[in-house]
mmCIF file of C-alpha atoms in Angstrom:
data_model
loop_
_atom_site.group_PDB
_atom_site.id
_atom_site.type_symbol
_atom_site.label_atom_id
_atom_site.label_comp_id
_atom_site.label_asym_id
_atom_site.label_seq_id
_atom_site.Cartn_x
_atom_site.Cartn_y
_atom_site.Cartn_z
ATOM 1 C CA MET R 1 -50.863 15.430 87.366
ATOM 2 C CA THR R 2 -47.821 15.152 85.121
ATOM 3 C CA VAL R 3 -47.556 16.813 81.703
ATOM 4 C CA THR R 4 -47.835 13.402 80.037
ATOM 5 C CA MET R 5 -51.071 12.587 81.874
ATOM 6 C CA ARG R 6 -52.534 16.000 81.043
ATOM 7 C CA ILE R 7 -51.741 15.516 77.337
ATOM 8 C CA ILE R 8 -53.299 12.036 77.476
ATOM 9 C CA HIS R 9 -56.364 13.488 79.215
ATOM 10 C CA TRP R 10 -57.069 16.118 76.548
ATOM 11 C CA VAL R 11 -56.253 13.793 73.646
ATOM 12 C CA THR R 12 -58.760 11.363 75.168
ATOM 13 C CA VAL R 13 -61.392 14.091 75.475
ATOM 14 C CA ILE R 14 -61.068 15.161 71.816
ATOM 15 C CA SER R 15 -60.932 11.563 70.577
ATOM 16 C CA MET R 16 -64.011 10.650 72.609
ATOM 17 C CA ILE R 17 -66.093 13.486 71.178
ATOM 18 C CA ILE R 18 -65.165 12.557 67.596
ATOM 19 C CA ALA R 19 -65.683 8.823 68.261
ATOM 20 C CA VAL R 20 -69.165 9.369 69.722
ATOM 21 C CA VAL R 21 -70.304 11.728 66.934
ATOM 22 C CA THR R 22 -69.031 9.501 64.118
ATOM 23 C CA GLY R 23 -70.114 6.292 65.881
ATOM 24 C CA LEU R 24 -73.689 7.528 66.208
ATOM 25 C CA TYR R 25 -73.660 8.420 62.505
ATOM 26 C CA ILE R 26 -72.352 4.976 61.517
ATOM 27 C CA GLY R 27 -75.089 3.318 63.601
ATOM 28 C CA HIS R 28 -77.840 5.628 62.390
ATOM 29 C CA PRO R 29 -76.945 8.293 59.770
ATOM 30 C CA TYR R 30 -78.588 11.480 60.999
ATOM 31 C CA TYR R 31 -77.266 14.120 58.599
ATOM 32 C CA GLN R 32 -76.236 14.406 54.989
ATOM 33 C CA THR R 33 -74.345 16.865 52.877
ATOM 34 C CA PHE R 34 -76.114 20.078 51.973
ATOM 35 C CA ILE R 35 -74.585 19.910 48.514
ATOM 36 C CA ALA R 36 -77.053 18.888 45.819
ATOM 37 C CA ASP R 37 -75.227 15.649 45.022
ATOM 38 C CA PRO R 38 -76.346 12.551 46.967
ATOM 39 C CA ALA R 39 -74.523 11.957 50.233
ATOM 40 C CA VAL R 40 -73.203 8.639 48.934
ATOM 41 C CA ASP R 41 -71.229 10.488 46.247
ATOM 42 C CA LYS R 42 -69.551 12.667 48.861
ATOM 43 C CA TYR R 43 -68.389 9.654 50.867
ATOM 44 C CA VAL R 44 -70.104 10.953 54.006
ATOM 45 C CA MET R 45 -70.298 7.490 55.547
ATOM 46 C CA ALA R 46 -66.762 6.657 54.420
ATOM 47 C CA TRP R 47 -65.356 9.798 56.054
ATOM 48 C CA ASN R 48 -67.260 9.080 59.253
ATOM 49 C CA ARG R 49 -65.883 5.529 59.316
ATOM 50 C CA TRP R 50 -62.357 6.780 58.627
ATOM 51 C CA TRP R 51 -62.448 9.345 61.439
ATOM 52 C CA HIS R 52 -64.054 6.814 63.788
ATOM 53 C CA PHE R 53 -61.313 4.291 63.069
ATOM 54 C CA ILE R 54 -58.439 6.815 63.435
ATOM 55 C CA VAL R 55 -59.642 8.331 66.727
ATOM 56 C CA ALA R 56 -60.448 4.849 68.054
ATOM 57 C CA ILE R 57 -56.805 3.878 67.489
ATOM 58 C CA ILE R 58 -55.615 7.074 69.252
ATOM 59 C CA PHE R 59 -58.164 6.382 72.004
ATOM 60 C CA ASP R 60 -56.872 2.872 72.567
ATOM 61 C CA VAL R 61 -53.208 3.853 72.402
ATOM 62 C CA THR R 62 -53.782 6.394 75.189
ATOM 63 C CA ALA R 63 -55.573 3.717 77.227
ATOM 64 C CA ILE R 64 -52.580 1.386 76.792
ATOM 65 C CA LEU R 65 -50.229 4.199 77.864
ATOM 66 C CA VAL R 66 -52.316 4.805 80.978
ATOM 67 C CA GLY R 67 -52.239 1.073 81.707
ATOM 68 C CA TYR R 68 -48.438 1.171 81.474
ATOM 69 C CA LEU R 69 -48.235 4.183 83.798
ATOM 70 C CA TYR R 70 -50.449 2.346 86.318
ATOM 71 C CA PHE R 71 -47.473 0.090 87.018
ATOM 72 C CA PHE R 72 -44.345 1.947 85.880
ATOM 73 C CA SER R 73 -44.955 5.668 86.471
ATOM 74 C CA ARG R 74 -42.066 7.395 88.256
ATOM 75 C CA PHE R 75 -44.473 9.625 90.223
ATOM 76 C CA GLU R 76 -47.521 7.629 91.332
ATOM 77 C CA LYS R 77 -48.311 3.978 90.710
ATOM 78 C CA PRO R 78 -52.141 3.789 90.755
ATOM 79 C CA TYR R 79 -52.192 -0.018 90.899
ATOM 80 C CA LYS R 80 -51.184 0.251 94.565
ATOM 81 C CA LYS R 81 -54.562 1.894 95.269
ATOM 82 C CA LEU R 82 -56.352 -1.075 93.664
ATOM 83 C CA ILE R 83 -54.952 -3.650 96.060
ATOM 84 C CA PRO R 84 -57.886 -4.675 98.336
ATOM 85 C CA ASN R 85 -56.023 -4.255 101.632
ATOM 86 C CA LYS R 86 -57.472 -2.677 104.776
ATOM 87 C CA GLN R 87 -56.002 0.779 104.118
ATOM 88 C CA ASN R 88 -57.411 1.032 100.606
ATOM 89 C CA LEU R 89 -60.826 -0.366 101.564
ATOM 90 C CA VAL R 90 -61.168 2.122 104.448
ATOM 91 C CA GLU R 91 -60.099 4.989 102.190
ATOM 92 C CA PHE R 92 -62.550 3.922 99.470
ATOM 93 C CA TRP R 93 -65.410 3.839 101.996
ATOM 94 C CA GLU R 94 -64.470 7.191 103.551
ATOM 95 C CA VAL R 95 -64.358 8.933 100.145
ATOM 96 C CA LEU R 96 -67.759 7.439 99.289
ATOM 97 C CA LEU R 97 -69.179 8.627 102.626
ATOM 98 C CA ASN R 98 -67.710 12.059 101.958
ATOM 99 C CA LEU R 99 -69.554 12.182 98.642
ATOM 100 C CA ILE R 100 -72.968 10.989 99.825
ATOM 101 C CA THR R 101 -72.885 13.163 102.981
ATOM 102 C CA LEU R 102 -71.971 16.291 100.963
ATOM 103 C CA ASN R 103 -68.562 16.698 102.638
ATOM 104 C CA ARG R 104 -69.898 16.525 106.218
ATOM 105 C CA ARG R 105 -67.311 13.810 106.920
ATOM 106 C CA LYS R 106 -63.775 13.939 105.486
ATOM 107 C CA LYS R 107 -61.339 11.465 107.009
ATOM 108 C CA PHE R 108 -58.822 10.825 104.245
ATOM 109 C CA ASP R 109 -55.867 12.490 102.561
ATOM 110 C CA SER R 110 -57.051 14.462 99.524
ATOM 111 C CA THR R 111 -53.605 15.698 98.445
ATOM 112 C CA HIS R 112 -53.213 12.737 96.064
ATOM 113 C CA SER R 113 -55.481 10.443 94.099
ATOM 114 C CA ASP R 114 -57.504 8.191 96.439
ATOM 115 C CA SER R 115 -58.743 4.603 96.117
ATOM 116 C CA PHE R 116 -62.262 5.653 95.086
ATOM 117 C CA ASN R 117 -60.980 7.796 92.229
ATOM 118 C CA THR R 118 -58.496 5.130 91.115
ATOM 119 C CA VAL R 119 -61.202 2.445 90.974
ATOM 120 C CA PHE R 120 -63.456 4.879 89.120
ATOM 121 C CA PHE R 121 -60.798 5.535 86.463
ATOM 122 C CA THR R 122 -59.960 1.834 86.205
ATOM 123 C CA VAL R 123 -63.595 1.110 85.285
ATOM 124 C CA PHE R 124 -63.292 3.705 82.518
ATOM 125 C CA HIS R 125 -60.192 2.117 81.028
ATOM 126 C CA LEU R 126 -61.717 -1.360 81.212
ATOM 127 C CA LEU R 127 -64.644 -0.010 79.186
ATOM 128 C CA LEU R 128 -62.142 1.333 76.640
ATOM 129 C CA VAL R 129 -60.551 -2.104 76.361
ATOM 130 C CA LEU R 130 -64.002 -3.619 75.765
ATOM 131 C CA MET R 131 -64.647 -0.997 73.069
ATOM 132 C CA LEU R 132 -61.280 -1.865 71.500
ATOM 133 C CA PHE R 133 -61.983 -5.586 71.099
ATOM 134 C CA THR R 134 -65.624 -5.258 70.043
ATOM 135 C CA GLY R 135 -64.820 -2.383 67.658
ATOM 136 C CA LEU R 136 -62.003 -4.284 65.956
ATOM 137 C CA GLN R 137 -64.289 -7.337 65.625
ATOM 138 C CA LEU R 138 -66.889 -5.182 63.848
ATOM 139 C CA TYR R 139 -64.125 -3.788 61.648
ATOM 140 C CA VAL R 140 -62.680 -7.155 60.637
ATOM 141 C CA HIS R 141 -66.190 -8.498 60.017
ATOM 142 C CA ALA R 142 -66.339 -6.123 57.029
ATOM 143 C CA LEU R 143 -63.156 -7.646 55.595
ATOM 144 C CA ALA R 144 -65.055 -10.736 54.500
ATOM 145 C CA SER R 145 -62.604 -11.499 51.660
ATOM 146 C CA GLY R 146 -59.902 -12.231 54.225
ATOM 147 C CA THR R 147 -57.510 -9.670 52.823
ATOM 148 C CA SER R 148 -56.904 -5.913 53.047
ATOM 149 C CA SER R 149 -54.911 -3.165 51.329
ATOM 150 C CA ILE R 150 -51.905 -4.056 53.482
ATOM 151 C CA GLY R 151 -52.205 -7.817 53.087
ATOM 152 C CA ALA R 152 -53.972 -10.846 54.559
ATOM 153 C CA TRP R 153 -51.950 -10.745 57.782
ATOM 154 C CA TRP R 154 -53.986 -7.776 59.103
ATOM 155 C CA PRO R 155 -57.452 -9.400 59.105
ATOM 156 C CA ALA R 156 -55.895 -12.706 60.214
ATOM 157 C CA MET R 157 -54.346 -11.025 63.254
ATOM 158 C CA LEU R 158 -57.598 -9.213 64.085
ATOM 159 C CA HIS R 159 -59.550 -12.470 63.914
ATOM 160 C CA LEU R 160 -56.995 -14.075 66.209
ATOM 161 C CA VAL R 161 -57.382 -11.458 68.967
ATOM 162 C CA THR R 162 -61.091 -10.545 68.640
ATOM 163 C CA ASP R 163 -63.045 -13.641 67.543
ATOM 164 C CA TRP R 164 -63.580 -14.602 71.185
ATOM 165 C CA THR R 165 -66.044 -11.711 71.428
ATOM 166 C CA LEU R 166 -68.374 -13.560 69.036
ATOM 167 C CA TYR R 167 -68.670 -16.449 71.508
ATOM 168 C CA VAL R 168 -68.944 -14.244 74.594
ATOM 169 C CA PHE R 169 -71.604 -11.874 73.214
ATOM 170 C CA GLY R 170 -73.533 -14.335 71.037
ATOM 171 C CA GLY R 171 -72.444 -13.451 67.517
ATOM 172 C CA ASN R 172 -71.914 -10.336 65.467
ATOM 173 C CA MET R 173 -75.176 -8.657 66.504
ATOM 174 C CA GLY R 174 -74.339 -9.197 70.173
ATOM 175 C CA VAL R 175 -70.914 -7.636 69.618
ATOM 176 C CA ARG R 176 -72.565 -4.667 67.895
ATOM 177 C CA TYR R 177 -75.022 -4.170 70.783
ATOM 178 C CA THR R 178 -72.206 -4.456 73.339
ATOM 179 C CA HIS R 179 -70.084 -1.889 71.472
ATOM 180 C CA HIS R 180 -73.031 0.499 71.251
ATOM 181 C CA PHE R 181 -74.172 -0.011 74.859
ATOM 182 C CA SER R 182 -70.611 0.484 76.136
ATOM 183 C CA MET R 183 -70.588 3.897 74.487
ATOM 184 C CA TYR R 184 -73.535 4.982 76.661
ATOM 185 C CA LEU R 185 -71.792 3.617 79.755
ATOM 186 C CA ILE R 186 -68.732 5.729 78.869
ATOM 187 C CA ILE R 187 -70.909 8.807 78.341
ATOM 188 C CA MET R 188 -72.488 8.217 81.774
ATOM 189 C CA TRP R 189 -68.992 7.833 83.222
ATOM 190 C CA VAL R 190 -67.911 11.151 81.697
ATOM 191 C CA MET R 191 -71.010 12.928 83.035
ATOM 192 C CA PHE R 192 -70.303 11.731 86.571
ATOM 193 C CA HIS R 193 -66.579 12.494 86.189
ATOM 194 C CA VAL R 194 -67.249 16.130 85.249
ATOM 195 C CA TYR R 195 -69.889 16.427 87.987
ATOM 196 C CA TYR R 196 -67.547 14.949 90.605
ATOM 197 C CA GLN R 197 -64.635 17.229 89.692
ATOM 198 C CA VAL R 198 -66.866 20.307 89.923
ATOM 199 C CA TRP R 199 -68.344 18.913 93.172
ATOM 200 C CA ARG R 200 -64.877 18.463 94.695
ATOM 201 C CA THR R 201 -63.859 21.948 93.606
ATOM 202 C CA ILE R 202 -66.894 23.461 95.338
ATOM 203 C CA PHE R 203 -66.972 21.367 98.535
ATOM 204 C CA TRP R 204 -63.278 20.765 99.136
ATOM 205 C CA GLN R 205 -62.207 24.246 97.999
ATOM 206 C CA GLU R 206 -58.827 22.932 96.898
ATOM 207 C CA GLY R 207 -59.056 23.867 93.212
ATOM 208 C CA ASP R 208 -59.417 20.286 91.920
ATOM 209 C CA ILE R 209 -60.738 21.416 88.542
ATOM 210 C CA ALA R 210 -57.357 23.105 87.868
ATOM 211 C CA ILE R 211 -55.449 19.809 87.956
ATOM 212 C CA VAL R 212 -56.068 19.017 84.275
ATOM 213 C CA VAL R 213 -54.807 22.477 83.284
ATOM 214 C CA GLY R 214 -51.924 23.334 85.586
ATOM 215 C CA GLY R 215 -51.240 19.855 86.925
ATOM 216 C CA SER R 216 -51.677 20.647 90.634
ATOM 217 C CA LYS R 217 -54.060 21.961 93.272
ATOM 218 C CA PHE R 218 -53.663 23.529 96.699
ATOM 219 C CA VAL R 219 -54.657 21.947 100.015
ATOM 220 C CA LYS R 220 -55.732 23.838 103.126
ATOM 221 C CA GLU R 221 -53.560 23.553 106.199
ATOM 222 C CA GLU R 222 -55.221 21.948 109.193
ATOM 223 C CA GLU R 223 -55.970 24.233 112.146
ATOM 224 C CA ASP R 224 -53.662 22.401 114.557
ATOM 225 C CA LYS R 225 -50.782 22.680 112.085
ATOM 226 C CA LYS R 226 -51.399 26.410 111.705
ATOM 227 C CA GLN R 227 -51.139 26.888 115.480
ATOM 228 C CA ASP R 228 -47.807 25.024 115.572
#
């Protein structure tokens, strides 16, 4: 994994934690300031909204960068693993069999990212795109006056690119439910991602968990190659 991808990975991790914590508070405030003054006077909700908005922007920018690298990376172009040709379909199936049989069958090259992992990460980034459009629709819904501190062009542009979500998800409440439900899908994705990386580290014994720190892992030599 390149330095750029590792930076993107950890920025995404930090942004996700902050987005989930502040998003849950916005949906259902579950704490308040311990200072005697009412929480409303300490702008607790305002600060949560501000942090949620800032990390959401960082979150989405990283997703856009990853989307760019899918096609134009100088090292690996993941989009090639998404093409449904025979080679990729066989590899996807073999990786899945490897997982459900607890590594009793391993007939694919594990030195680089495989089709199963690429599809898995693509699902994650599609969920981020869904969060982007639904989140911005919820944001612009609050700008009911049609203007903002930086002018009327900002809410006008947001309406132009996000109003379709109102028709797809059945209005503002449907958009809100979709945004909230997508968060739980992303949390489930993260849980399986962490589990799978630990699983690969244990069963494959190639140090997969070290990729996001050092950028690489080692791969065992096959017995026939050793004899040569």
